[in-house]
Amino acid sequence: MTVTQTARPAFDPAAADDVDSDLYLLDDLLDDETRALQARVRDFVDHDLLPVINGYWERAEFPAELVPKLAALNITGGTISGHGCPGLSRLATAVTAAELARGDGSLYTFFGVHSGLAMGSIDMLGSEEQKQRWLPAMAKLEKIGAFALTEPDHGSDSVSLETTARRDGDEYVLNGRKRWIGNSSFADVVIIFARDEADGAVKGFVMEKEADGSRPDGFSAEVITGKMGKRAVLQPDIVIEDLRIPAGNRLENSNSFKDVNTVLTSTRGGVAWEALGHARAAYEIAVAYAKQRTQFGAPIAGFQLVQNKLANMLAQLTAIKLTCFRLNDLAEQGRLTSPMASMAKMFAARQGRWICSEARDIMGGNGLLLENHVARHLTDMEVVYTYEGTDSMQSLILGRHITGLSAFA
Ligand SMILES: Cc1cc2nc3c(=O)[nH]c(=O)nc-3n(C[C@H](O)[C@H](O)[C@H](O)COP(=O)(O)OP(=O)(O)OC[C@H]3O[C@@H](n4cnc5c(N)ncnc54)[C@H](O)[C@@H]3O)c2cc1C
């Protein structure tokens, strides 16, 4: 007897490389330098990241082997100039972030926490001396950063955080709990936001490893296990007990929660670009799959219902991309406001999550397999929908802007 069926249909997600998702030719807006940088990051994604990431994801391990290769791209620190940072344009920074997310959300988040949140806090809230102290090694990824804002009892309302800082001579003594703090199990530099007992204001304090590489007494991190998305980046719970931080490690220009918000507004736009990267990957893989997969004697791409899905996915993907480019222009002109950033994050995360879900559906059972990448993008989008302010929090910020009424409580 001759068996003609193969046990496993052959689909290579690399076939997505031939799919064009840029119907409005927005990539024409990139200059040659940005295009070249984007190509370098894409090469890293295709040749170094994608071949190994699913194994790390499944084992819930961080792919430390990729860090030197990521460092070699010379994109860490993004728009920050001086202090060994690359001083990229906003567009180049955003486009490279989207390209990383097109590959994988875990590595993107590792990078976003380090380069955007931790280095960004030092750049925006630190003194010149503090920038010079920490940024050069961080730009080379020789020192890794973390950003500790969220607490077990304060996520969306992190403005009410309870971690305290008490001045004692030349030091501050910190006490409290933090939760979901990416990179903090191995980070060299952890920005801890705490309430100064002297004036009740939230300020940033930089915890550094000791000279011998150990953690100072009073800081312990335990990785949260069993996560369904972004499994290859680690987020610990942190316990802070009488942690002593030199007074010189208080970020000199962080004087209130408003200053934390300045950092978050700048990184929120980056999360919209991240959603774009995930959505683009899922859309392109779904198109390639639909052209190849045959049912009822014809490629499923030829069925009206499938085409309708793909058409709506491309329309939403294009809307996300237009939003991202406009957001970038506004930031470039110094006109970016918190509601603008919130609308971009809300829209991109919501629609990006939907695009990934539709792509998963178009691929049937094969959409559930890690080897086809879409399942990973879909679960990563669940995290994007929640972190850096949930979908509902962004809509409340926008709602307050529209109505002038706060509906947070
Ligand atoms: C993978 C991952 C990585 C993260 N990395 C970091 C990190 O590096 N550093 C860091 O500081 N934090 C980090 N976070 C924390 C993240 O920012 C929070 O999870 C997020 O802000 C939501 O907080 P929460 O999980 O406590 O949810 P909650 O605030 O408890 O929200 C639960 C639900 O209630 C809703 N809700 C809350 N308040 C209202 C309201 N007033 N009206 C209507 N609905 C409301 C929310 O929208 C949500 O749907 C990370 C989280 C994850 C999952």
Coordinates of C-alpha atoms and ligand atoms in Angstrom, one line a residue:
M1 CA 0.0 0.0 0.0
T2 CA 1.3 3.4 -0.9
V3 CA 0.8 6.2 1.7
T4 CA 0.7 9.6 0.0
Q5 CA -0.1 11.8 3.0
T6 CA 2.8 13.3 4.9
A7 CA 2.6 13.1 8.7
R8 CA 3.3 16.8 9.1
P9 CA 2.4 19.4 6.5
A10 CA 5.6 21.3 5.5
F11 CA 5.3 25.0 6.2
D12 CA 8.3 27.2 6.7
P13 CA 7.4 30.5 8.4
A14 CA 10.3 32.0 6.6
A15 CA 8.0 32.1 3.6
A16 CA 6.5 35.2 5.2
D17 CA 9.6 37.1 4.2
D18 CA 8.1 37.4 0.7
V19 CA 4.8 38.9 2.0
D20 CA 4.4 42.7 1.6
S21 CA 2.5 44.3 4.5
D22 CA 3.3 47.9 3.7
L23 CA 0.4 48.8 1.4
Y24 CA 0.6 52.6 2.2
L25 CA 4.4 52.6 1.4
L26 CA 5.2 54.0 4.9
D27 CA 8.6 52.5 4.7
D28 CA 9.4 55.1 2.0
L29 CA 9.5 57.6 4.9
L30 CA 12.7 55.9 6.3
D31 CA 16.0 57.4 5.3
D32 CA 18.9 55.3 4.1
E33 CA 20.6 55.2 7.4
T34 CA 17.5 53.9 9.2
R35 CA 16.8 51.4 6.5
A36 CA 20.3 50.0 6.8
L37 CA 19.9 49.8 10.6
Q38 CA 16.6 48.1 10.2
A39 CA 18.2 45.5 7.8
R40 CA 20.9 44.8 10.4
V41 CA 18.4 44.2 13.2
R42 CA 16.3 42.0 10.8
D43 CA 19.4 40.0 10.0
F44 CA 20.0 39.5 13.7
V45 CA 16.4 38.4 14.2
D46 CA 16.4 36.0 11.2
H47 CA 19.8 34.4 11.8
D48 CA 20.4 34.6 15.5
L49 CA 17.1 35.0 17.3
L50 CA 14.4 33.0 15.4
P51 CA 16.4 29.7 15.2
V52 CA 16.8 29.5 19.0
I53 CA 13.9 31.4 20.6
N54 CA 11.2 28.8 20.8
G55 CA 13.4 26.5 22.9
Y56 CA 14.1 29.2 25.4
W57 CA 10.4 30.2 25.4
E58 CA 9.4 26.6 26.1
R59 CA 11.9 26.2 28.9
A60 CA 11.1 29.7 30.2
E61 CA 14.8 30.6 30.1
F62 CA 16.4 33.9 29.2
P63 CA 18.5 33.6 26.0
A64 CA 21.6 35.2 27.5
E65 CA 23.7 33.9 24.5
L66 CA 22.0 36.7 22.4
V67 CA 23.1 39.6 24.6
P68 CA 26.6 40.1 23.0
K69 CA 25.0 40.0 19.5
L70 CA 22.3 42.5 20.5
A71 CA 25.1 44.7 22.0
A72 CA 27.0 44.6 18.7
L73 CA 24.0 46.2 16.9
N74 CA 24.8 49.4 18.7
I75 CA 21.2 50.4 19.3
T76 CA 21.1 50.2 23.1
G77 CA 20.2 53.5 24.6
G78 CA 18.3 54.5 21.4
T79 CA 17.9 58.3 21.2
I80 CA 20.2 59.0 24.2
S81 CA 23.3 60.8 22.9
G82 CA 26.6 61.1 24.7
H83 CA 27.8 58.8 27.5
G84 CA 28.6 56.1 25.0
C85 CA 25.0 55.9 23.7
P86 CA 24.1 55.8 20.0
G87 CA 22.0 59.0 19.7
L88 CA 19.7 57.4 17.1
S89 CA 16.8 59.3 15.6
R90 CA 13.4 58.7 17.2
L91 CA 12.3 56.9 14.0
A92 CA 15.4 54.7 13.9
T93 CA 14.9 53.8 17.6
A94 CA 11.2 53.0 17.0
V95 CA 11.7 51.0 13.8
T96 CA 14.5 48.8 15.4
A97 CA 12.2 48.2 18.4
A98 CA 9.4 47.0 16.0
E99 CA 11.9 44.8 14.2
L100 CA 13.0 43.1 17.4
A101 CA 9.3 42.5 18.3
R102 CA 8.7 41.1 14.9
G103 CA 11.2 38.5 16.0
D104 CA 10.2 38.0 19.6
G105 CA 8.5 39.7 22.5
S106 CA 10.7 38.3 25.3
L107 CA 13.9 39.7 23.9
Y108 CA 12.1 42.9 23.0
T109 CA 11.0 43.3 26.6
F110 CA 14.4 42.6 28.0
F111 CA 15.7 45.3 25.7
G112 CA 12.8 47.7 26.4
V113 CA 13.2 47.5 30.1
H114 CA 16.9 48.0 29.9
S115 CA 17.2 50.5 27.2
G116 CA 13.9 52.4 27.5
L117 CA 12.9 52.3 31.1
A118 CA 16.1 51.9 33.0
M119 CA 18.5 53.9 30.8
G120 CA 15.7 56.3 30.0
S121 CA 15.1 57.0 33.7
I122 CA 18.8 57.7 34.3
D123 CA 18.9 59.9 31.2
M124 CA 15.7 61.9 32.0
L125 CA 16.0 62.0 35.8
G126 CA 19.7 61.6 36.6
S127 CA 22.4 64.3 37.0
E128 CA 25.3 64.5 34.5
E129 CA 27.5 62.7 37.0
Q130 CA 25.0 59.9 37.4
K131 CA 24.5 59.6 33.6
Q132 CA 28.3 59.3 33.2
R133 CA 28.5 56.7 36.0
W134 CA 25.9 54.3 34.6
L135 CA 25.1 54.9 31.0
P136 CA 28.4 53.9 29.2
A137 CA 28.4 50.3 30.5
M138 CA 24.7 50.0 30.0
A139 CA 25.0 51.1 26.4
K140 CA 27.4 48.2 25.8
L141 CA 25.0 45.9 27.7
E142 CA 27.9 45.2 30.0
K143 CA 25.7 46.3 32.9
I144 CA 22.0 45.4 32.7
G145 CA 19.2 47.6 34.0
A146 CA 15.8 47.0 35.6
F147 CA 12.9 49.3 36.5
A148 CA 11.0 48.6 39.7
L149 CA 7.7 50.5 40.0
T150 CA 4.9 47.9 40.3
E151 CA 4.1 46.4 43.7
P152 CA 2.0 43.5 44.7
D153 CA -0.8 45.8 45.9
H154 CA -0.3 48.6 43.4
G155 CA -0.3 47.9 39.6
S156 CA -2.6 50.3 37.8
D157 CA -2.5 52.6 40.8
S158 CA 1.3 52.5 41.2
V159 CA 0.9 56.2 42.0
S160 CA -0.1 54.9 45.5
L161 CA 3.1 52.8 45.9
E162 CA 4.0 51.9 49.5
T163 CA 7.8 51.2 49.3
T164 CA 9.5 53.7 51.6
A165 CA 12.8 55.5 51.7
R166 CA 14.2 57.0 54.9
R167 CA 17.3 59.2 54.9
D168 CA 19.9 58.0 57.4
G169 CA 23.1 60.0 57.2
D170 CA 24.7 59.5 53.8
E171 CA 22.3 56.7 52.9
Y172 CA 18.7 56.0 52.3
V173 CA 17.1 52.9 53.9
L174 CA 14.4 51.3 51.6
N175 CA 11.7 48.9 52.6
G176 CA 8.9 47.4 50.6
R177 CA 7.8 44.8 47.9
K178 CA 7.9 45.0 44.1
R179 CA 6.3 42.7 41.6
W180 CA 6.8 41.8 37.9
I181 CA 10.2 43.5 37.7
G182 CA 11.8 42.4 34.4
N183 CA 15.6 41.6 34.4
S184 CA 15.8 42.2 38.2
S185 CA 17.0 38.6 39.0
F186 CA 20.4 39.4 37.3
A187 CA 20.4 43.2 36.7
D188 CA 23.4 45.2 37.8
V189 CA 21.4 48.4 38.1
V190 CA 17.9 48.4 39.5
I191 CA 15.9 51.7 39.5
I192 CA 13.6 51.4 42.6
F193 CA 10.8 53.9 43.0
A194 CA 10.0 54.6 46.7
R195 CA 8.2 57.2 48.8
D196 CA 10.5 59.5 50.6
E197 CA 9.4 59.5 54.3
A198 CA 10.6 63.1 54.6
D199 CA 8.1 64.6 52.1
G200 CA 5.9 61.8 50.9
A201 CA 7.1 62.2 47.3
V202 CA 8.0 59.3 45.0
K203 CA 11.6 59.3 44.0
G204 CA 14.0 57.0 42.1
F205 CA 16.9 55.2 43.8
V206 CA 19.5 53.2 42.0
M207 CA 20.5 49.9 43.5
E208 CA 23.8 48.6 42.2
K209 CA 25.5 45.3 42.6
E210 CA 28.5 45.2 45.0
A211 CA 32.1 45.2 43.6
D212 CA 32.2 41.4 43.9
G213 CA 29.0 41.0 41.8
S214 CA 26.8 40.1 44.7
R215 CA 23.6 41.9 45.6
P216 CA 23.6 44.2 48.6
D217 CA 21.9 42.9 51.8
G218 CA 18.2 43.6 51.9
F219 CA 17.4 42.9 48.2
S220 CA 16.1 39.5 47.1
A221 CA 14.4 38.5 43.9
E222 CA 12.4 35.4 43.1
V223 CA 11.4 34.8 39.5
I224 CA 7.6 34.4 38.9
T225 CA 7.0 31.1 37.2
G226 CA 4.2 29.7 35.0
K227 CA 3.8 32.7 32.8
M228 CA 1.8 32.1 29.5
G229 CA 3.4 34.9 27.4
K230 CA 6.9 36.4 27.1
R231 CA 8.2 33.3 28.7
A232 CA 11.8 33.9 27.8
V233 CA 12.2 37.1 29.8
L234 CA 12.1 36.8 33.6
Q235 CA 10.0 39.0 36.0
P236 CA 10.7 38.4 39.7
D237 CA 9.0 39.4 42.8
I238 CA 11.3 41.5 44.9
V239 CA 11.5 41.9 48.7
I240 CA 13.3 45.0 50.0
E241 CA 14.2 44.9 53.7
D242 CA 16.4 47.7 55.2
L243 CA 18.2 48.0 51.8
R244 CA 20.9 50.7 52.2
I245 CA 21.4 52.9 49.1
P246 CA 24.0 55.7 49.1
A247 CA 22.4 59.2 49.0
G248 CA 24.3 59.9 45.8
N249 CA 22.3 57.1 44.1
R250 CA 19.0 59.0 44.3
L251 CA 18.2 60.1 40.8
E252 CA 18.8 63.8 41.3
N253 CA 15.9 65.1 39.2
S254 CA 13.2 62.6 40.3
N255 CA 11.1 64.6 42.7
S256 CA 7.6 63.3 42.3
F257 CA 5.4 60.7 40.5
K258 CA 5.1 63.2 37.7
D259 CA 8.7 62.5 36.8
V260 CA 8.0 58.8 36.7
N261 CA 5.2 59.6 34.3
T262 CA 7.5 61.5 32.0
V263 CA 9.5 58.3 31.6
L264 CA 6.4 56.2 31.1
T265 CA 4.9 58.6 28.5
S266 CA 8.1 58.3 26.4
T267 CA 8.2 54.5 26.6
R268 CA 4.5 54.0 26.0
G269 CA 4.9 55.0 22.4
G270 CA 7.6 52.3 22.1
V271 CA 5.0 49.7 23.2
A272 CA 2.8 50.8 20.3
W273 CA 5.7 50.0 18.0
E274 CA 6.2 46.7 19.7
A275 CA 2.6 45.8 19.0
L276 CA 3.2 46.8 15.4
G277 CA 6.1 44.3 15.2
H278 CA 4.1 41.4 16.7
A279 CA 1.1 42.1 14.4
R280 CA 3.2 42.4 11.3
A281 CA 4.9 39.1 12.0
A282 CA 1.6 37.3 12.6
Y283 CA -0.1 38.9 9.5
E284 CA 2.8 38.0 7.2
I285 CA 3.0 34.4 8.4
A286 CA -0.8 34.0 8.1
V287 CA -0.7 35.2 4.4
A288 CA 2.1 32.9 3.6
Y289 CA 0.3 30.0 5.3
A290 CA -3.0 30.7 3.6
K291 CA -1.4 30.6 0.2
Q292 CA 0.2 27.3 0.9
R293 CA -2.5 25.5 2.8
T294 CA -5.0 23.5 0.7
Q295 CA -8.5 22.4 1.8
F296 CA -11.5 21.4 -0.3
G297 CA -9.1 21.1 -3.2
A298 CA -8.0 24.8 -3.2
P299 CA -5.6 27.1 -1.3
I300 CA -7.5 28.5 1.7
A301 CA -6.3 32.0 0.5
G302 CA -8.8 31.7 -2.3
F303 CA -11.8 31.5 0.0
Q304 CA -13.8 34.6 0.5
L305 CA -14.0 34.3 4.3
V306 CA -10.2 34.0 4.6
Q307 CA -9.6 36.9 2.3
N308 CA -12.1 39.0 4.3
K309 CA -10.0 38.2 7.4
L310 CA -6.7 39.1 5.7
A311 CA -8.2 42.3 4.3
N312 CA -9.3 43.5 7.8
M313 CA -6.0 42.4 9.3
L314 CA -4.1 44.5 6.8
A315 CA -6.4 47.5 7.3
Q316 CA -5.8 47.4 11.1
L317 CA -2.1 46.8 10.7
T318 CA -1.8 49.8 8.4
A319 CA -3.8 51.9 11.0
I320 CA -1.4 50.9 13.7
K321 CA 1.6 51.8 11.5
L322 CA 0.1 55.2 10.6
T323 CA -0.5 55.8 14.3
C324 CA 3.1 54.9 15.1
F325 CA 4.6 57.1 12.5
R326 CA 2.4 60.1 13.5
L327 CA 3.2 59.5 17.2
N328 CA 6.9 59.7 16.2
D329 CA 6.4 63.0 14.4
L330 CA 4.6 64.5 17.4
A331 CA 7.4 63.4 19.7
E332 CA 10.0 64.8 17.3
Q333 CA 8.2 68.1 17.4
G334 CA 8.1 68.0 21.2
R335 CA 4.2 67.9 21.1
L336 CA 3.7 64.4 22.4
T337 CA 1.2 64.4 25.3
S338 CA 0.2 61.7 27.7
P339 CA -3.3 61.2 26.1
M340 CA -1.6 60.9 22.7
A341 CA 0.7 58.2 23.9
S342 CA -2.2 56.4 25.7
M343 CA -4.3 56.4 22.6
A344 CA -1.5 54.9 20.6
K345 CA -0.7 52.2 23.2
M346 CA -4.4 51.4 23.6
F347 CA -5.2 51.1 19.9
A348 CA -2.0 49.3 18.8
A349 CA -2.2 46.8 21.7
R350 CA -5.9 46.1 21.1
Q351 CA -5.7 45.7 17.4
G352 CA -2.3 44.0 17.4
R353 CA -3.7 41.4 19.8
W354 CA -6.7 40.9 17.5
I355 CA -4.5 40.5 14.4
C356 CA -2.4 37.9 16.1
S357 CA -5.6 36.1 17.1
E358 CA -7.0 36.1 13.6
A359 CA -3.6 34.8 12.2
R360 CA -3.7 32.0 14.7
D361 CA -7.2 31.1 13.5
I362 CA -6.3 31.2 9.8
M363 CA -3.5 28.7 10.6
G364 CA -5.9 26.2 12.2
G365 CA -4.2 23.7 14.5
N366 CA -0.8 24.6 13.1
G367 CA -1.4 28.1 14.5
L368 CA -1.1 26.6 18.0
L369 CA 2.4 25.3 17.3
L370 CA 5.4 27.2 18.6
E371 CA 7.4 26.3 15.5
N372 CA 5.1 28.6 13.4
H373 CA 5.8 31.5 15.7
V374 CA 2.2 33.0 15.7
A375 CA 1.2 31.3 19.0
R376 CA 4.2 33.0 20.7
H377 CA 3.3 36.4 19.2
L378 CA -0.3 36.0 20.3
T379 CA 0.6 35.2 23.9
D380 CA 3.2 37.9 24.0
M381 CA 0.4 40.3 22.9
E382 CA -1.5 39.4 26.0
V383 CA 1.4 40.9 28.0
V384 CA 1.5 44.0 25.7
Y385 CA -2.2 44.5 26.3
T386 CA -1.5 44.7 30.1
Y387 CA 1.9 46.1 30.8
E388 CA 2.9 49.8 30.8
G389 CA -0.7 50.5 31.7
T390 CA -3.6 48.2 30.9
D391 CA -6.0 48.8 28.0
S392 CA -8.5 50.1 30.6
M393 CA -6.0 52.5 32.1
Q394 CA -5.1 54.0 28.7
S395 CA -8.8 54.4 28.0
L396 CA -9.3 56.2 31.3
I397 CA -6.5 58.6 30.6
L398 CA -8.0 59.3 27.2
G399 CA -11.5 59.5 28.7
R400 CA -10.3 62.1 31.2
H401 CA -8.8 64.1 28.3
I402 CA -12.1 63.9 26.3
T403 CA -14.5 64.7 29.1
G404 CA -12.4 66.6 31.7
L405 CA -13.7 64.2 34.2
S406 CA -11.5 61.6 36.0
A407 CA -13.1 58.1 36.2
F408 CA -10.2 56.3 37.9
A409 CA -12.1 55.7 41.2
Ligands
LIG1 C1 5.2 40.3 31.8 C2 5.1 41.5 32.6 C3 6.3 42.4 32.7 C4 6.2 43.5 33.5 N1 7.4 44.3 33.7 C5 7.4 45.3 34.6 C6 8.6 45.9 34.9 O1 9.7 45.6 34.4 N2 8.5 46.9 35.9 C7 7.4 47.3 36.5 O2 7.4 48.1 37.4 N3 6.2 46.6 36.2 C8 6.2 45.6 35.3 N4 5.0 45.0 35.0 C9 3.8 45.4 35.7 C10 2.7 45.9 34.8 O3 2.9 47.2 34.5 C11 1.3 45.7 35.6 O4 1.0 44.4 35.5 C12 0.2 46.5 35.0 O5 0.4 47.9 35.2 C13 -1.2 46.1 35.6 O6 -1.1 46.0 37.0 P1 -1.7 44.7 37.7 O7 -1.1 43.5 37.0 O8 -1.4 44.8 39.1 O9 -3.2 44.7 37.4 P2 -4.4 45.6 38.2 O10 -4.0 47.0 38.4 O11 -4.7 44.8 39.5 O12 -5.6 45.5 37.2 C14 -6.5 44.4 37.1 C15 -7.7 44.7 36.2 O13 -8.4 45.8 36.8 C16 -8.5 46.9 35.9 N5 -8.6 48.2 36.6 C17 -7.7 48.6 37.6 N6 -8.1 49.8 38.0 C18 -9.2 50.1 37.3 C19 -10.1 51.3 37.2 N7 -9.9 52.4 38.0 N8 -11.2 51.3 36.4 C20 -11.3 50.2 35.6 N9 -10.6 49.1 35.5 C21 -9.5 49.1 36.4 C22 -7.3 46.8 35.0 O14 -7.5 47.5 33.8 C23 -7.2 45.3 34.8 O15 -8.0 44.9 33.8 C24 5.0 43.9 34.2 C25 3.9 43.0 34.0 C26 3.9 41.9 33.2 C27 2.7 41.0 33.1

